[in-house]
Coordinates of C-alpha atoms in Angstrom, one line a residue:
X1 CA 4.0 -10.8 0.5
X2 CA 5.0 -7.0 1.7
X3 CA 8.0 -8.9 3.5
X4 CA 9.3 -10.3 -0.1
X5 CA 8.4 -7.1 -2.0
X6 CA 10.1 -5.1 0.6
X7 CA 13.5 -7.2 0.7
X8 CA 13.2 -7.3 -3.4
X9 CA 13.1 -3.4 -3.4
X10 CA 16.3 -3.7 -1.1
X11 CA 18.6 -5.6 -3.2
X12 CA 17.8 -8.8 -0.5
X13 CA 17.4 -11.4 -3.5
X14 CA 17.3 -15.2 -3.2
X15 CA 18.6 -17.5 -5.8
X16 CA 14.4 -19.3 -5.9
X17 CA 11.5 -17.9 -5.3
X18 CA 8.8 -20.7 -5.1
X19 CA 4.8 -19.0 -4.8
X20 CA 1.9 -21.2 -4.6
X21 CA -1.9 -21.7 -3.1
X22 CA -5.2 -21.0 -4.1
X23 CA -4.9 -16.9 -4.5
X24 CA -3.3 -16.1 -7.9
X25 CA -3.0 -12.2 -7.2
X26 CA -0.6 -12.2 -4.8
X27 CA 1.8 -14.8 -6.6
X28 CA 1.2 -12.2 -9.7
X29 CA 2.1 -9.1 -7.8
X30 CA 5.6 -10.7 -6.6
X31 CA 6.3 -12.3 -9.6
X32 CA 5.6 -9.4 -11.7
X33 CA 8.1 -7.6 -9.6
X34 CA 10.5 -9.6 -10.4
X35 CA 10.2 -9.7 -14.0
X36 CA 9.4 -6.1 -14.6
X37 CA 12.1 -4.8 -11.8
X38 CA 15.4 -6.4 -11.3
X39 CA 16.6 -6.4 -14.5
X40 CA 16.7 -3.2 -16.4
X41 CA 15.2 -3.3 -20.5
X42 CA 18.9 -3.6 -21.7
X43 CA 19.4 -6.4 -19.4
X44 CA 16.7 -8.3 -20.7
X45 CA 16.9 -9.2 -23.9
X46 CA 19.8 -11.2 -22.9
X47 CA 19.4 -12.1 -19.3
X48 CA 15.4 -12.8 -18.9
X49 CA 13.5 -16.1 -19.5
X50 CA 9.4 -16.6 -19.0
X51 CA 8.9 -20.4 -19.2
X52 CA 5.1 -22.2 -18.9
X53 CA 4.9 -25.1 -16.9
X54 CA 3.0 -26.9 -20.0
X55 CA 5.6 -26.4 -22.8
X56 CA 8.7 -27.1 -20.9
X57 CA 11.2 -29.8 -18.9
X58 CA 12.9 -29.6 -15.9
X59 CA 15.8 -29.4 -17.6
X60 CA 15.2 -26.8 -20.0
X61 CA 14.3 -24.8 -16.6
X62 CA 18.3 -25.8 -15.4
X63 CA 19.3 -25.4 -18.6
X64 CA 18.4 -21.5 -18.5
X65 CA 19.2 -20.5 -15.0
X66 CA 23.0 -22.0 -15.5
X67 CA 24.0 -19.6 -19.2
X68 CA 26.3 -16.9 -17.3
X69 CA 24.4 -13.5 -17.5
X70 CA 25.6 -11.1 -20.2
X71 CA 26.2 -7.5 -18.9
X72 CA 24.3 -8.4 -16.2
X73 CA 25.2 -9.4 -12.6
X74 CA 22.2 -11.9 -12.3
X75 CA 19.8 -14.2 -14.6
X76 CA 16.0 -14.2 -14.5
X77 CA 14.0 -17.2 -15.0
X78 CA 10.7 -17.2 -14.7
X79 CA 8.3 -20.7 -14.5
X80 CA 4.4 -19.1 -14.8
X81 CA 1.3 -22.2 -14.0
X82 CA 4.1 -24.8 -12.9
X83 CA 1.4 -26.2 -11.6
X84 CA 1.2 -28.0 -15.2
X85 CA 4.8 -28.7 -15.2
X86 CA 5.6 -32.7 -15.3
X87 CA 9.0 -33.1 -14.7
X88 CA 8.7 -30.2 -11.8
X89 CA 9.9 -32.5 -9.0
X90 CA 13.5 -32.8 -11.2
X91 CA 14.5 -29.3 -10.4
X92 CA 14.7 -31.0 -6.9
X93 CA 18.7 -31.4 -7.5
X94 CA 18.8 -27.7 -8.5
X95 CA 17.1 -25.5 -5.6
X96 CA 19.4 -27.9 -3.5
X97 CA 22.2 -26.2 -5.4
X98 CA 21.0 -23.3 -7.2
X99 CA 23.4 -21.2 -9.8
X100 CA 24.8 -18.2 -7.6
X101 CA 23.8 -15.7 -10.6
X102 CA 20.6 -16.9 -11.0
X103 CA 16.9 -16.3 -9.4
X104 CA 14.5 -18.2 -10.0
X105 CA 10.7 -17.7 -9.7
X106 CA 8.2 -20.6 -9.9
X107 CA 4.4 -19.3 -10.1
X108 CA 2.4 -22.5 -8.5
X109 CA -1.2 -21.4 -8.9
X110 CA -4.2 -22.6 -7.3
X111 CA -2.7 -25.5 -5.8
X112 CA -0.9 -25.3 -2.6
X113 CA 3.0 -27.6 -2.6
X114 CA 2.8 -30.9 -0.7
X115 CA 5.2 -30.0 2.4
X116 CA 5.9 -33.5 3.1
X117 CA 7.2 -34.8 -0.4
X118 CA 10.7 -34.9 -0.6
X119 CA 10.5 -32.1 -3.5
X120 CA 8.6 -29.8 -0.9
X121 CA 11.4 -30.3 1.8
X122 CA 13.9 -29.0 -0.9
X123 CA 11.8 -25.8 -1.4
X124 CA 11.3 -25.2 2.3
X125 CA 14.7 -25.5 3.0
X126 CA 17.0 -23.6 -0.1
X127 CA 13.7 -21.9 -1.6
X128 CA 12.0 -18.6 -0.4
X129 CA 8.6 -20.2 -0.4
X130 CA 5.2 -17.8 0.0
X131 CA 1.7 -19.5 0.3
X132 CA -1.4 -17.0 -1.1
X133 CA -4.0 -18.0 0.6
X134 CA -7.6 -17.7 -0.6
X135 CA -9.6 -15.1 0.8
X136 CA -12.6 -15.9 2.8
X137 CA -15.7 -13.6 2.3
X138 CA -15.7 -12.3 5.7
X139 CA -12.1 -11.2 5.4
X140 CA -12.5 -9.0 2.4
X141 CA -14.0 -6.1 4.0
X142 CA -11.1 -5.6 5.9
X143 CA -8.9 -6.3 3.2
X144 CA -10.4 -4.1 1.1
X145 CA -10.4 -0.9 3.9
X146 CA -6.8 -1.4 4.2
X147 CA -5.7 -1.7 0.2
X148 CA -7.6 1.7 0.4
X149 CA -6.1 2.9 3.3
X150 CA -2.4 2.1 2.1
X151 CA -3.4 4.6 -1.2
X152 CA -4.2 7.1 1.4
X153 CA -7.9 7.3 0.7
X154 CA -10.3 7.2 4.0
X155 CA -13.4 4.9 3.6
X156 CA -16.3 3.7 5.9
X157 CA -16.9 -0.2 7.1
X158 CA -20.0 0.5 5.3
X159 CA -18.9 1.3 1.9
X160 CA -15.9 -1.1 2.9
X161 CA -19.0 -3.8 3.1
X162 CA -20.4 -2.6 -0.5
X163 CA -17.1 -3.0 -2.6
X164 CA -16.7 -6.1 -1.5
X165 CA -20.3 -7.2 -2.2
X166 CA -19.8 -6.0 -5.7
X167 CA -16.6 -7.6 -6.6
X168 CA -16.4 -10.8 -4.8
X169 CA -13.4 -12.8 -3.9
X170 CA -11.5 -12.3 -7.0
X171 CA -8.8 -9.8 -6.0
X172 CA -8.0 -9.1 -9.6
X173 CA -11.4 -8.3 -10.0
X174 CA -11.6 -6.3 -7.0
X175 CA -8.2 -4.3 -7.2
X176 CA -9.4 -3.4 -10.8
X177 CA -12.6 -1.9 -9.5
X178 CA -10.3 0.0 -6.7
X179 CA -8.2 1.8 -9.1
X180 CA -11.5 3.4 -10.6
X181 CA -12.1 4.9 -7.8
X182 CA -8.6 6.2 -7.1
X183 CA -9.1 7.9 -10.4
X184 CA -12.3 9.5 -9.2
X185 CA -11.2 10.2 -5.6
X186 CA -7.7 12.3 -4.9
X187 CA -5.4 11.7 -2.3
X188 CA -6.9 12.0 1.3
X189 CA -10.1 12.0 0.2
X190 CA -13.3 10.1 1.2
X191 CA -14.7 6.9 -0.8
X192 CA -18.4 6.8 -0.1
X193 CA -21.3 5.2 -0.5
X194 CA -22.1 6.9 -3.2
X195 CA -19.3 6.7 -5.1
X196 CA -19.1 3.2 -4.9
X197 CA -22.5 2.8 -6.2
X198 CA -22.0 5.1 -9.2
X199 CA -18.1 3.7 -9.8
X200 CA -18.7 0.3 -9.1
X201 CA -22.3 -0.6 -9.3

C-alpha cells in the first residue's frame, strides 16, 4: 500500500488501479487518495465519477473513463464494491487498452480476484493490482506498534497487546480508537497502559 501511496504522491499514476481481498481499510485508504487528491475541487465537478458495482454496466464504466477531461489533464473514475458488479469481466477489453487520460480505480472488497480467469490475467498484466490481506490476530500487535510508531508516539508491546485486545481485527475500528489517543497523547510522547484503559476501554 505505502508503495502505491508513495508513487500517487509523486505524480507516478497508472491508467487502473484494481484493489481487492478480504481487508477493506487498505483498499479505502488508497482509494480515498485518489478521489480526494488528484484532482483539485474545480477539477471535479467535471472530471470525477464514483460508480457502485450494483447500479452499473461495464459499459457505463467505459463510457465514463473515455469523455475527454475538461480543464483537466486526467479523468477519475471510481468503481466502489465491484465486487457486486455483473458485467465486471467486460471491462476486460478496456484495462487491455485503457484511455491515456483516464485512471481508473476498481474497489474489490472482501473477495480476493481469481488470478487464473482470463479477466484476472488482464488486470495483472495492464492493471496496478494490490491484494489487502486480512489481518491475523497475532499480527495486530505489531501492526498496531508500528501505525503508532509512524505518528511518532512510543508505545510498549504490552499496551501494544491491549489495543489490540480491545479493538479486534477491524482496522477501521482500530485506527478510529488510535486517533483518540493521538488526541490525548502529543508528539513523542508515551501511550501507556493506562491510557489505553481510560481512552479505549
Amino acid at each position: 500500500m505505502q508503495k502505491i501511496l508513495a508513487d500517487l504522491k509523486a505524480g507516478k499514476i497508472a491508467p487502473v488501479y484494481f484493489l481487492h481481498g478480504g481487508e477493506p481499510y487498505f483498499i479505502d485508504k488508497i482509494s480515498d487518495f485518489i478521489e480526494d487528491k488528484l484532482l483539485n475541487e474545480g477539477e471535479k465537478a467535471f472530471n470525477q465519477m464514483v460508480l457502485y458495482g450494483k447500479e452499473i454496466q461495464a459499459q457505463q464504466v467505459i463510457d465514463a473513463c473515455m469523455q475527454f477531461p475538461m480543464m483537466a489533464s486526467h479523468r477519475v473514475v471510481i468503481v466502489k464494491e465491484a465486487q457486486e458488479m455483473r458485467s465486471l469481466k467486460d471491462l476486460e477489453g478496456y484495462i487491455e487498452k485503457p484511455c491515456p487520460t483516464a485512471i481508473l480505480c476498481i474497489c474489490y472488497k472482501h473477495k480476493k480476484l481469481d488470478s487464473r480467469t482470463k479477466f484476472g490475467k488482464a488486470i495483472a498484466k495492464n492493471a496496478v493490482l494490490y491484494e489487502s490481506k486480512k489481518m491475523y490476530d497475532n499480527q495486530l500487535p505489531g501492526y498496531v506498534s508500528s501505525a503508532i510508531k509512524a505518528r511518532k508516539r512510543l508505545i510498549d508491546a504490552q499496551s501494544a497487546n491491549l489495543i489490540a485486545e480491545y479493538t479486534g481485527s477491524d482496522l477501521s475500528t482500530l485506527h478510529n480508537e488510535l486517533e483518540k489517543l493521538y488526541l490525548v497523547i502529543p508528539s513523542g510522547g508515551a501511550i501507556t497502559m493506562d491510557v489505553v484503559q481510560k481512552q479505549i476501554g
